[in-house]
Coordinates of C-alpha atoms in Angstrom, one line a residue:
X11 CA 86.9 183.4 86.0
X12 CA 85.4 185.1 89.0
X13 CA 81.9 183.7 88.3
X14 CA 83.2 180.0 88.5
X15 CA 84.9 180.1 91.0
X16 CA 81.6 181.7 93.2
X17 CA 80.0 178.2 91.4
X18 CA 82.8 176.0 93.1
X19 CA 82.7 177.4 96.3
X20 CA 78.4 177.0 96.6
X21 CA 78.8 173.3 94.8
X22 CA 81.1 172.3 97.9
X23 CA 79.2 174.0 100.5
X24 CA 76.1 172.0 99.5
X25 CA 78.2 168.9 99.3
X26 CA 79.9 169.3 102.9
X27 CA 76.6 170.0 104.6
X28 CA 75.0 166.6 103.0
X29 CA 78.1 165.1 104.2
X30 CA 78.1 166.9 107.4
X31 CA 73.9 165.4 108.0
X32 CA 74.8 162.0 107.0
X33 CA 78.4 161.6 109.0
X34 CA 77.8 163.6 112.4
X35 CA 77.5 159.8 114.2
X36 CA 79.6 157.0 113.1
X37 CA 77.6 155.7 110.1
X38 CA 78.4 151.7 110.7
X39 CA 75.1 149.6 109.4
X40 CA 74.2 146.9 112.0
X41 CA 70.7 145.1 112.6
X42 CA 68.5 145.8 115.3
X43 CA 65.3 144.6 116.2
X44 CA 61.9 146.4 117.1
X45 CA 60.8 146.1 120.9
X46 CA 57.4 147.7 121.6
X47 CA 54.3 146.2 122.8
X48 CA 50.8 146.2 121.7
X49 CA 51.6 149.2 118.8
X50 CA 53.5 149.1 116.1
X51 CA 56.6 151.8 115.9
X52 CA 56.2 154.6 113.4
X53 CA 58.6 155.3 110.5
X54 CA 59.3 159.4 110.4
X55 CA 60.7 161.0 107.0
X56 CA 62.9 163.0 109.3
X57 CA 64.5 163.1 113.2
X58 CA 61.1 164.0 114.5
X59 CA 57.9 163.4 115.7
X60 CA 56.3 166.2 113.6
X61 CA 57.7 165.0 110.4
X62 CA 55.9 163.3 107.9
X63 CA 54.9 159.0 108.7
X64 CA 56.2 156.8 106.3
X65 CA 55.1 153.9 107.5
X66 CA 54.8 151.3 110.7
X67 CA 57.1 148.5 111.7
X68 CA 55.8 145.5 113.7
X69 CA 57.0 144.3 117.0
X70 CA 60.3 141.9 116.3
X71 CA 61.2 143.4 113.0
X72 CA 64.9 143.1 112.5
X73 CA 65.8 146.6 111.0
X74 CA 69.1 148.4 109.4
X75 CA 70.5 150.9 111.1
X76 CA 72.6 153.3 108.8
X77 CA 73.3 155.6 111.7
X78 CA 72.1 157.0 115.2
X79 CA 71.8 160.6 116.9
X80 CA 69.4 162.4 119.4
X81 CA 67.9 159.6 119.9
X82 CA 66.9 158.6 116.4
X83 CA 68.0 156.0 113.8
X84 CA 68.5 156.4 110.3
X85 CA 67.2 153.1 109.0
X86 CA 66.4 151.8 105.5
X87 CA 62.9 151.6 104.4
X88 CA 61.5 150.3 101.6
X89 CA 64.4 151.0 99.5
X90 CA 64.8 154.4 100.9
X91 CA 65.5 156.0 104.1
X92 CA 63.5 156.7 107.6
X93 CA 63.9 157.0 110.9
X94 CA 62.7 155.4 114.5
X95 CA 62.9 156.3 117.8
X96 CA 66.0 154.2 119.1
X97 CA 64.2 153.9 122.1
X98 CA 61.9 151.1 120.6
X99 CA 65.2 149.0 118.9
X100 CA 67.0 146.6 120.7
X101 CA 70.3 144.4 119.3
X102 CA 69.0 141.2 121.0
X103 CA 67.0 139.0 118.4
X104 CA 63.5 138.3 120.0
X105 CA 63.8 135.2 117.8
X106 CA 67.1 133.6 118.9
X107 CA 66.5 130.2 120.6
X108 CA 67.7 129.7 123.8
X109 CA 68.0 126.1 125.8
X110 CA 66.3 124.8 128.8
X111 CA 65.5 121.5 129.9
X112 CA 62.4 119.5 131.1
X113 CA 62.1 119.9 135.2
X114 CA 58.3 118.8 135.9
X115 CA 59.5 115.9 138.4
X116 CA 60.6 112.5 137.4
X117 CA 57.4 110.7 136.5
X118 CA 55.4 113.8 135.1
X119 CA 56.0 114.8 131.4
X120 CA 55.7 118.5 130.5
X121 CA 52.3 119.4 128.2
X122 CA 53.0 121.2 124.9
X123 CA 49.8 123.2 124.7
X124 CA 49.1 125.9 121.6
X125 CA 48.2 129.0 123.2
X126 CA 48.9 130.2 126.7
X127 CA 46.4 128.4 128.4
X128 CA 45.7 124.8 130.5
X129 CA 42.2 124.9 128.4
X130 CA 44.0 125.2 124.8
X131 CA 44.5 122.2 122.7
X132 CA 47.5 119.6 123.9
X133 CA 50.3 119.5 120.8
X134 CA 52.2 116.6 123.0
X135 CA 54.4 116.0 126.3
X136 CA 57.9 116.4 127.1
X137 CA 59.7 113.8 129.2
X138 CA 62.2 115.2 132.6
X139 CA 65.3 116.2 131.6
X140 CA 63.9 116.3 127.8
X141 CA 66.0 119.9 126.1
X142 CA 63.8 122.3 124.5
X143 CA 64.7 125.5 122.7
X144 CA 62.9 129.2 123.8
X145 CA 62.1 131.9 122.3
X146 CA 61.4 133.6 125.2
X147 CA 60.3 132.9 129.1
X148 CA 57.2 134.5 130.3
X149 CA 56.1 134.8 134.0
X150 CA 53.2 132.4 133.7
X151 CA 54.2 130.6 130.0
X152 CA 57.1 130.5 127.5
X153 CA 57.3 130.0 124.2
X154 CA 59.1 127.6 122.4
X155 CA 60.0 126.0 118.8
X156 CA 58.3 122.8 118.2
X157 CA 58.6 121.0 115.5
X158 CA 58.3 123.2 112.3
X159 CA 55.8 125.7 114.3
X160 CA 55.6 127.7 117.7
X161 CA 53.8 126.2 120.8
X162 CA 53.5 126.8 124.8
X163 CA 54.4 125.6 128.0
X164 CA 54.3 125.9 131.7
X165 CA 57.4 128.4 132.7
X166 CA 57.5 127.1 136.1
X167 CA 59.0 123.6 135.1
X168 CA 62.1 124.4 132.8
X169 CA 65.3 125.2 134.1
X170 CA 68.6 126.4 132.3
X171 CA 70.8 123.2 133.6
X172 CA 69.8 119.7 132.8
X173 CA 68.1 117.9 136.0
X174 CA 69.1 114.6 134.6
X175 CA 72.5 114.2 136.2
X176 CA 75.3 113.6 133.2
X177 CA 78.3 111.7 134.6
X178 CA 81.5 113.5 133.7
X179 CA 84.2 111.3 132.5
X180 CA 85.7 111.5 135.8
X181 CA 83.0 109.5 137.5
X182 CA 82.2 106.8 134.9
X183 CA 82.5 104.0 136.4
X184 CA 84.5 100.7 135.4
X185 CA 82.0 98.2 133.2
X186 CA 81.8 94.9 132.4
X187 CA 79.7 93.5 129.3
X188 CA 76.6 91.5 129.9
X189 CA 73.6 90.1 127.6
X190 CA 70.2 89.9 127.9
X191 CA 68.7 86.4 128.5
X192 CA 65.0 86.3 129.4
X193 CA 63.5 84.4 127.1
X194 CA 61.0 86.3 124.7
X195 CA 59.9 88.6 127.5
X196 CA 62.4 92.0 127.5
X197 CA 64.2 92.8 130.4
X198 CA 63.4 95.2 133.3
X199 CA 65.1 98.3 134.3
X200 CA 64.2 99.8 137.3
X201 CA 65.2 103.0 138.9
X202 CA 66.0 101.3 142.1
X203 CA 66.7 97.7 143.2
X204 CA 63.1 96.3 143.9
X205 CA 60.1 95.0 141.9
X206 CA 57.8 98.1 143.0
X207 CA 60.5 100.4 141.4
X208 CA 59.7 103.2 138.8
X209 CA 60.1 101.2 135.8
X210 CA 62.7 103.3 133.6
X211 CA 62.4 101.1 130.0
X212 CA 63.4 97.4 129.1
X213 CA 65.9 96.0 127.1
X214 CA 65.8 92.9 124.5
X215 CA 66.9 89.6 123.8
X216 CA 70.7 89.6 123.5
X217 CA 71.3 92.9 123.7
X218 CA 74.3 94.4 125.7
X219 CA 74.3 95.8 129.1
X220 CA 77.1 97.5 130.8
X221 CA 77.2 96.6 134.4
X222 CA 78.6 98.5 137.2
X223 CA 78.3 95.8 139.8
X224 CA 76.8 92.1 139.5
X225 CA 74.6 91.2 142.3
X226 CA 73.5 88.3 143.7
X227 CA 69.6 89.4 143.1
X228 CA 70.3 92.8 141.2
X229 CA 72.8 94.4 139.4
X230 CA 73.6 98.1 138.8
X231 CA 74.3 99.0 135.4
X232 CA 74.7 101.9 133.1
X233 CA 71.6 103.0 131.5
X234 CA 71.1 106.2 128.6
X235 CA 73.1 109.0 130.6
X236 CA 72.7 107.4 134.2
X237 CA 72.4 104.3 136.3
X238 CA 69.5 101.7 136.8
X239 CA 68.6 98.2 138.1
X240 CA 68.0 94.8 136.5
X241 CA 67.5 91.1 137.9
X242 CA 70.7 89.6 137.7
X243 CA 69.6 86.3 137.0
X244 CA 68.6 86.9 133.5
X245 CA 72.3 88.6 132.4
X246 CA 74.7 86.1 130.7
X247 CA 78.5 86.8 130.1
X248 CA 78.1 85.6 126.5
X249 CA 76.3 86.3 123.9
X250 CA 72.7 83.8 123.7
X251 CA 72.6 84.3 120.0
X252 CA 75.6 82.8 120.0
X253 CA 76.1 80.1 123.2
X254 CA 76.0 76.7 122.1
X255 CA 75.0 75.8 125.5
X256 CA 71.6 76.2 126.1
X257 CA 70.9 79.2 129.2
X258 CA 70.2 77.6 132.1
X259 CA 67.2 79.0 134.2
X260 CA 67.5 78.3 137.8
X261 CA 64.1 76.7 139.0
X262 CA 62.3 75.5 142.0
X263 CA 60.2 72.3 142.3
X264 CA 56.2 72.9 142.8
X265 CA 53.3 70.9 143.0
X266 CA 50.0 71.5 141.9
X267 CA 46.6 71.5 143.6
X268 CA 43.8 72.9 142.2
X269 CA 41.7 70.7 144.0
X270 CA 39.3 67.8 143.3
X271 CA 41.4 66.8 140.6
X272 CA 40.9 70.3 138.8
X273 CA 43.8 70.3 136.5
X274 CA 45.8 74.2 136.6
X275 CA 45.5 76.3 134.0
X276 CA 48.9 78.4 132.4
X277 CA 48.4 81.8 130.6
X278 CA 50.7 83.4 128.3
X279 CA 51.2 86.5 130.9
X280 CA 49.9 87.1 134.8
X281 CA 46.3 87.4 134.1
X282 CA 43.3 85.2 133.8
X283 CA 42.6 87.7 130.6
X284 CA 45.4 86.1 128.9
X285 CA 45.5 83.0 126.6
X286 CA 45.6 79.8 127.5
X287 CA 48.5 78.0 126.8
X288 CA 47.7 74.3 128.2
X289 CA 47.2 72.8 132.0
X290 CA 48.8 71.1 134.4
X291 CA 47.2 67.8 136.3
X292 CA 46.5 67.8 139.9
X293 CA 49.8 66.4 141.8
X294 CA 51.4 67.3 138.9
X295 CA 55.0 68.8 139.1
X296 CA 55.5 72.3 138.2
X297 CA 59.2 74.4 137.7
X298 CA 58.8 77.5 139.0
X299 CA 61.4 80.4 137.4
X300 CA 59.7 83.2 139.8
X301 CA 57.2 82.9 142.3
X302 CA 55.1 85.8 143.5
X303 CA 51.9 86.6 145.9
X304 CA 49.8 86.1 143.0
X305 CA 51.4 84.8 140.2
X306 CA 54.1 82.5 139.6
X307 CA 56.1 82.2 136.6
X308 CA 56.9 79.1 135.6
X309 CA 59.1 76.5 132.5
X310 CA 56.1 75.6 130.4
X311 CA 56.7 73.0 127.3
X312 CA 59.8 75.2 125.0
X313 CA 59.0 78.2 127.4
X314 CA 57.6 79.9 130.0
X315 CA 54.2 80.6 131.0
X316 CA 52.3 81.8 134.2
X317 CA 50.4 79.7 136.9
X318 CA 48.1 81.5 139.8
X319 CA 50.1 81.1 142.8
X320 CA 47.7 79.6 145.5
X321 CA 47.6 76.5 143.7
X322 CA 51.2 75.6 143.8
X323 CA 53.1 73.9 146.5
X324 CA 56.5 73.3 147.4
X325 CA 55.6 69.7 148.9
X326 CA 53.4 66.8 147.5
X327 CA 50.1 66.7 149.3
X328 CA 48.9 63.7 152.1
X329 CA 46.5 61.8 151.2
X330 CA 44.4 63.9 154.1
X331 CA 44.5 66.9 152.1
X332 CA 43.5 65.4 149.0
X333 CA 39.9 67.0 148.0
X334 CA 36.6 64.9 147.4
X335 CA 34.1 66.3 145.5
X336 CA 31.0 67.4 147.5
X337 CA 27.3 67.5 146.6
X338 CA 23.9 68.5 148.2
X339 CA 23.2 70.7 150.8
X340 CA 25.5 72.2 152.7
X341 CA 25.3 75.2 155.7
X342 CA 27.3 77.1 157.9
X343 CA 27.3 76.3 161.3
X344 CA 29.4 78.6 163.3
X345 CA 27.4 79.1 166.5
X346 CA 24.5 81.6 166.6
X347 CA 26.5 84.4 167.9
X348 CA 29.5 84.2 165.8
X349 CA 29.8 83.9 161.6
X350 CA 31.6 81.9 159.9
X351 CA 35.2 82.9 158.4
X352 CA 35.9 82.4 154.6
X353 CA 39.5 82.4 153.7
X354 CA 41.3 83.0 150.5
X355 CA 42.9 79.3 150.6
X356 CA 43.4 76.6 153.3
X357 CA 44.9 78.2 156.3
X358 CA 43.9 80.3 159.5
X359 CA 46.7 82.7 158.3
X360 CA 45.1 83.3 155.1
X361 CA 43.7 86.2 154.0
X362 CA 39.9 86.6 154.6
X363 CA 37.5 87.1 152.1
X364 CA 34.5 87.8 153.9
X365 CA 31.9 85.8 156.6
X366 CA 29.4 83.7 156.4
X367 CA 26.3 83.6 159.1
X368 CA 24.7 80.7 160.8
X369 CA 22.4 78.0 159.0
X370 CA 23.6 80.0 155.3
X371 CA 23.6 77.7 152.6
X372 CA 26.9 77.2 151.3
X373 CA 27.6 76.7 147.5
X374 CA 29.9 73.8 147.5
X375 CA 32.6 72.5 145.7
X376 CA 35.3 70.0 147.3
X377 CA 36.6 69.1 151.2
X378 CA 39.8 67.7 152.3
X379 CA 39.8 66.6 155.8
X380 CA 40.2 69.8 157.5
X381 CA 39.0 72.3 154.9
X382 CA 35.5 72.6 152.6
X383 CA 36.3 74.7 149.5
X384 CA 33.3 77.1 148.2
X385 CA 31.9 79.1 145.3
X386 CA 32.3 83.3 147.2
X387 CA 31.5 86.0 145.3
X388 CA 32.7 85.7 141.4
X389 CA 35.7 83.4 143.0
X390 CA 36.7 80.7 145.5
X391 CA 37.1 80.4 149.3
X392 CA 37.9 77.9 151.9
X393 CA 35.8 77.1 155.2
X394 CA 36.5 75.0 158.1
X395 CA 35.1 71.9 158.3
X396 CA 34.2 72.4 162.1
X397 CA 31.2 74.7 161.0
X398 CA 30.3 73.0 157.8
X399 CA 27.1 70.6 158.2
X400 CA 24.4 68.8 156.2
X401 CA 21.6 70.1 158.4
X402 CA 21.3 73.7 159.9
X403 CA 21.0 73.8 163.9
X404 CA 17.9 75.0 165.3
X405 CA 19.0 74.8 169.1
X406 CA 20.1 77.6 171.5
X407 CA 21.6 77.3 175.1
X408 CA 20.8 78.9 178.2
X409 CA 22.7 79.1 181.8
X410 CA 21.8 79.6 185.0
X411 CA 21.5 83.6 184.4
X412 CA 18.6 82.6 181.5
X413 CA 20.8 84.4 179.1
X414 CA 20.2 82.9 175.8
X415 CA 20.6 83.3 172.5
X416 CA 18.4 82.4 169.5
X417 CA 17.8 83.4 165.6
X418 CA 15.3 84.7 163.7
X419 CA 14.0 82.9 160.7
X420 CA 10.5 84.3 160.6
X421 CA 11.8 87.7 158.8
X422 CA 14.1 85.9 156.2
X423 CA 17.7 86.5 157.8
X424 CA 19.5 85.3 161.0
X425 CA 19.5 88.0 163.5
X426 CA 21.0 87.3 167.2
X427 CA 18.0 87.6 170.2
X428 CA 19.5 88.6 173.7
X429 CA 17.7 88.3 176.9
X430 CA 18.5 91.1 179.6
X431 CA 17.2 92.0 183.1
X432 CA 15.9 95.2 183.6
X433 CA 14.3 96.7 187.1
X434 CA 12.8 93.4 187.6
X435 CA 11.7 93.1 184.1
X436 CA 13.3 90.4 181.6
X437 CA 13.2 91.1 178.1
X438 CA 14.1 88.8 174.9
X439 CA 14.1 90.0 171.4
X440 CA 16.4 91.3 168.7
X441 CA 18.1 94.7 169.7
X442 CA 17.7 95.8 166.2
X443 CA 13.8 95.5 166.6
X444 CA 13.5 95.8 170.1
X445 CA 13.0 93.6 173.0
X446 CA 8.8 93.4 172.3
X447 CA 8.9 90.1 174.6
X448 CA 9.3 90.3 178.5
X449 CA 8.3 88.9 181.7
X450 CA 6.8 91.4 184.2
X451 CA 6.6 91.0 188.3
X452 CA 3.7 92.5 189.5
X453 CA 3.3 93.9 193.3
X454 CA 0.7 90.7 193.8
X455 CA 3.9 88.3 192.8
X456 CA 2.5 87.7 189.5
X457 CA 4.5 87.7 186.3
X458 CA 2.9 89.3 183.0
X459 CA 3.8 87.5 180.0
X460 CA 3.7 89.4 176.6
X461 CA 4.9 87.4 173.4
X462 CA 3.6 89.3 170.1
X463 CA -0.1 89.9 170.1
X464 CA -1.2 87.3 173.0
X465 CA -0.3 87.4 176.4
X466 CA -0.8 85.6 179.7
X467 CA 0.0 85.7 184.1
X468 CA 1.8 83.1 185.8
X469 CA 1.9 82.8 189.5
X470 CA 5.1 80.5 190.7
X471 CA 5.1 79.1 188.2
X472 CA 2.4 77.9 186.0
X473 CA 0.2 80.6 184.2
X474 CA -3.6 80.7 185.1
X475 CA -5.0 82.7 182.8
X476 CA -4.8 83.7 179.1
X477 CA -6.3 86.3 177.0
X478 CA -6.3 87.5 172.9
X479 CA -5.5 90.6 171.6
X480 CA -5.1 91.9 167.7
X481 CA -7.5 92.0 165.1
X482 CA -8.1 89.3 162.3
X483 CA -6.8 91.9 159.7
X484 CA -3.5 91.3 161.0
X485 CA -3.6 87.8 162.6
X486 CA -4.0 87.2 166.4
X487 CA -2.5 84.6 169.2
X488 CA -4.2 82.6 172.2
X489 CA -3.2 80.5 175.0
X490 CA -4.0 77.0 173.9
X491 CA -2.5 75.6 177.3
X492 CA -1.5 76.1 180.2
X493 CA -0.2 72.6 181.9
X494 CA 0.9 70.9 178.6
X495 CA 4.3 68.7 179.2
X496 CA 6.7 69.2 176.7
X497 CA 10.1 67.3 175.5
X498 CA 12.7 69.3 173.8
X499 CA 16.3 68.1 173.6
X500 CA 17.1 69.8 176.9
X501 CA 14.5 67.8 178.9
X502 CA 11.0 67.6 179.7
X503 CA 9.2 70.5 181.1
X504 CA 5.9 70.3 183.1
X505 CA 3.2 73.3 183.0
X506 CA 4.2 74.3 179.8
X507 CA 2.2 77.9 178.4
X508 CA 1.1 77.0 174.7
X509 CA 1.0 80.0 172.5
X510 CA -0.3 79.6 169.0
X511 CA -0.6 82.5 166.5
X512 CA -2.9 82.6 163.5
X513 CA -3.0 84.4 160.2
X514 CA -5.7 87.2 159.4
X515 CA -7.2 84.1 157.7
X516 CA -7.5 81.7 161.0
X517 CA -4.8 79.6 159.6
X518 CA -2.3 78.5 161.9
X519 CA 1.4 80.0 161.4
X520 CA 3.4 79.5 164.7
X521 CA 3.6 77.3 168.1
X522 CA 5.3 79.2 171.1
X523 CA 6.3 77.1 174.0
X524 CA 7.1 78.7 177.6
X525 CA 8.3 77.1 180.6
X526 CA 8.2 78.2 183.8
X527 CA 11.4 80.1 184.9
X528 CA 13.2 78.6 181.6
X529 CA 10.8 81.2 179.1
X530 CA 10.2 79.8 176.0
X531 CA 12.0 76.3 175.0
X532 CA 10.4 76.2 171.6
X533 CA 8.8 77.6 168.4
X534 CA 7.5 75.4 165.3
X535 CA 5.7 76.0 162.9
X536 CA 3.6 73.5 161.0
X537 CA 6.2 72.4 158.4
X538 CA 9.4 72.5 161.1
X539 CA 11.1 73.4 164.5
X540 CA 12.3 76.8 164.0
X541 CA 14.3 76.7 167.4
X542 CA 14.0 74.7 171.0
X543 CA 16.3 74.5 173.9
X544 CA 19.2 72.5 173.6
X545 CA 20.4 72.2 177.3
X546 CA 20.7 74.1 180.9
X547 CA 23.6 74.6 182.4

């Protein structure tokens, strides 16, 4: 009897110190996580960090604690038992989702990338306001579920509350039920009331609108979670699908000219890319649904088409500013000094295009009685007919100063000369090239005359006494006269100088003309008068 009880009493000693190890701590199972960073968390046989490793544990591995003391868990392990620091377990899930919304700005979307990094591949784009669930928000980026995988994106442009403002039933406003009714083309909504608006999205044929308040040009409505804008001539109380009235567009009367009888061409949309849906006759009337700075939208046959706006008018045309169609030569004749401006259509308050210089050839199309329409660049322009003529005007004018102007044709292009005293020296020439010709007093009252290569004195008057200079390589000049009377349009001069200048080969290229006081009148050359005085003030 003796000896079994001494067995009892051992058997419940052993028992009540297992049960003392396992129960010192409440012994309540809950799930943790593991929370360390760049090492995994080692799995001890016993509460210490001498005892035997069982294993590792990744970062985020949801664990079960059995129980806790000294700082250690009891845990299960691959169907056993271990135990782990609790200083590396935490009771928030690393992979609970948490919402934010899109806050990039309003016309930015937000790029899904799939790393951390602007360089890594782009999954896609969120749109402002757009919710997005987190796993968790990083300094730089934040990770996020996205679609049936992981991704990444910016952590400066989400935000815990939506941007998108949601009206709370306490500010919804009154509505009243509108339909669509433009036609084929989907209706407009913009963020504010004007054409330049951010467009926000479009809305069909027939479909409803809820307005807010009806405008006479726009009209605030109710749009997704918000408000917007749309042009409140194409809403209609009922239904079009169902009207037996036909919708009634209000229009404007237009006439067309395209000039010289050009009929006008309509397009399917605002752009000369567009296709062509048919043409209009010159004169002929055009309704106008919306007209624009460049493009007009106008009733076309069952529908609607575009026309370009410059060729529509709101009057018919007198038969003054009906265009004839123009051939031959043509040039701009603006003065020498001044170019010619070419306009975008017929009016001094149009916009310009670009100018024209004296004696160009213009390329021609039509003229009404005030205005000459050309060929400019890969389009049109319009010209006045005050510098428009069939011939190009070789003649300069000089006052009482001798201040002149002339042009240069010998290099190719039209360049302005200007003649300017200087310490008793008077110079001519293009400014771009210098002044290389002058007129020199001397102390003995004589005047030195230097024009190119050939040169020449004149004393009151009448020069006495040429000379050559320049080598036949490069051509030469003499003084063929010295008393020769010459006609030009501006009179007739006595003691006229003649210069004429030659090629290396002897042939001759150019006649000079110089009057006394009045410097030169006139240069030819053998095929044509390249300039001559036109008159003395």
């Amino acid at each position: 009897m003796r000896k079994i009880v001494i067995f009892s009493t051992a058997l419940t000693l052993s028992i009540g110190l297992l049960q003392l190890s396992d129960t010192t701590v409440s012994a309540t199972s809950t799930a943790q996580y593991v929370k360390v960073s760049g090492m995994d968390l080692n799995v001890r046989q016993a509460a210490s960090i001498t005892s035997k490793k069982l294993g590792v544990l990744k970062n985020k591995t949801k664990v079960t604690v059995i129980s806790t003391k000294n700082n250690w868990a009891k845990i299960k392990f691959k169907e056993k038992y271990g135990y782990v620091s609790t200083a590396y377990l935490t009771t928030k899930n690393p992979l609970a989702l948490t919402t934010y919304y899109v806050n990039a700005g309003a016309k930015t979307p937000l790029n899904i990338r799939k790393s951390a990094s602007t360089s890594s591949p782009l999954l896609g784009k969120l749109k402002y306001g757009e919710k997005l669930q987190v796993y968790n928000v990083g300094k730089s980026w934040t990770k996020i579920k996205y679609k049936s995988s992981t991704a990444y994106v910016s952590s400066k442009y989400i935000v815990k509350t939506n941007p998108v403002k949601v009206l709370k039933p306490s500010e919804v406003l009154p509505t009243k039920t509108y339909y669509v009714d433009a036609g084929k083309t989907p209706l407009n909504v913009r963020k504010s009331e004007s054409t330049s608006s951010e467009l926000l999205g479009t809305i069909k044929y027939a479909e409803k609108v809820q307005v807010i308040t009806y405008g006479k040009t726009w009209s605030k409505i109710k749009y997704k979670s918000s408000t917007a804008y749309v042009y409140s001539m194409y809403l209609k109380k009922e239904d079009p699908k169902k009207s037996t009235k036909p919708a009634v567009v209000p229009v404007t009367t237009y006439y067309v000219n395209a000039g010289a009888k050009i009929p006008l061409n309509v397009r399917t949309s605002a752009t000369t890319a567009s296709k062509l849906l048919g043409t209009i006759p010159d004169q002929g009337k055009v309704e106008v649904v919306s007209y624009k700075k460049d493009w007009s939208k106008i009733k076309f046959n069952k529908g609607y088409g575009y026309v370009f706006s410059a060729y529509i008018y709101k009057k018919t045309l007198k038969p003054s500013d009906t265009e004839v169609v123009l051939k031959g030569d043509y040039y701009a004749i603006p003065t020498l000094s001044t170019d010619l401006n070419i306009r975008k259509s017929a009016s001094t308050s149009s916009p310009l295009l670009g100018k024209i210089a004296q004696n160009k050839k213009l390329d021609v199309i039509a003229q009404t009685a005030t205005w000459t329409k050309i060929k400019f660049n890969k389009g049109y322009g319009y010209v006045s007919n005050d510098y428009v003529s069939k011939a190009k005007d070789v003649s300069f004018k000089r006052d009482t100063n001798l201040s002149y102007t002339v042009f240069d044709i010998d290099y190719g292009s039209l360049k302005t000369y200007f003649q300017k005293n200087e310490k008793n020296i008077v110079k001519w020439g293009n400014p771009a090239k210098g002044f290389t010709h002058s007129e020199t007093i001397t102390n003995d009252s004589y005047a030195f005359i230097n024009y190119d290569n050939g040169y020449g004195y004149y004393l009151e008057g009448p020069i006495f006494k040429g000379a050559t200079d320049g080598s036949l390589k490069e051509g030469y000049s003499r003084i063929a006269s010295i008393d020769y009377k010459a006609k030009v349009k501006a009179g007739t001069f006595d003691n006229t100088v003649v210069q004429k200048h030659y090629n290396h080969l002897g042939k001759l290229t150019k006649t000079v003309y110089f009057a006394p006081k009045y410097g030169v009148i006139k240069v030819m050359t053998p095929k044509e008068t390249l300039f001559e005085l036109w008159s003395v003030k």
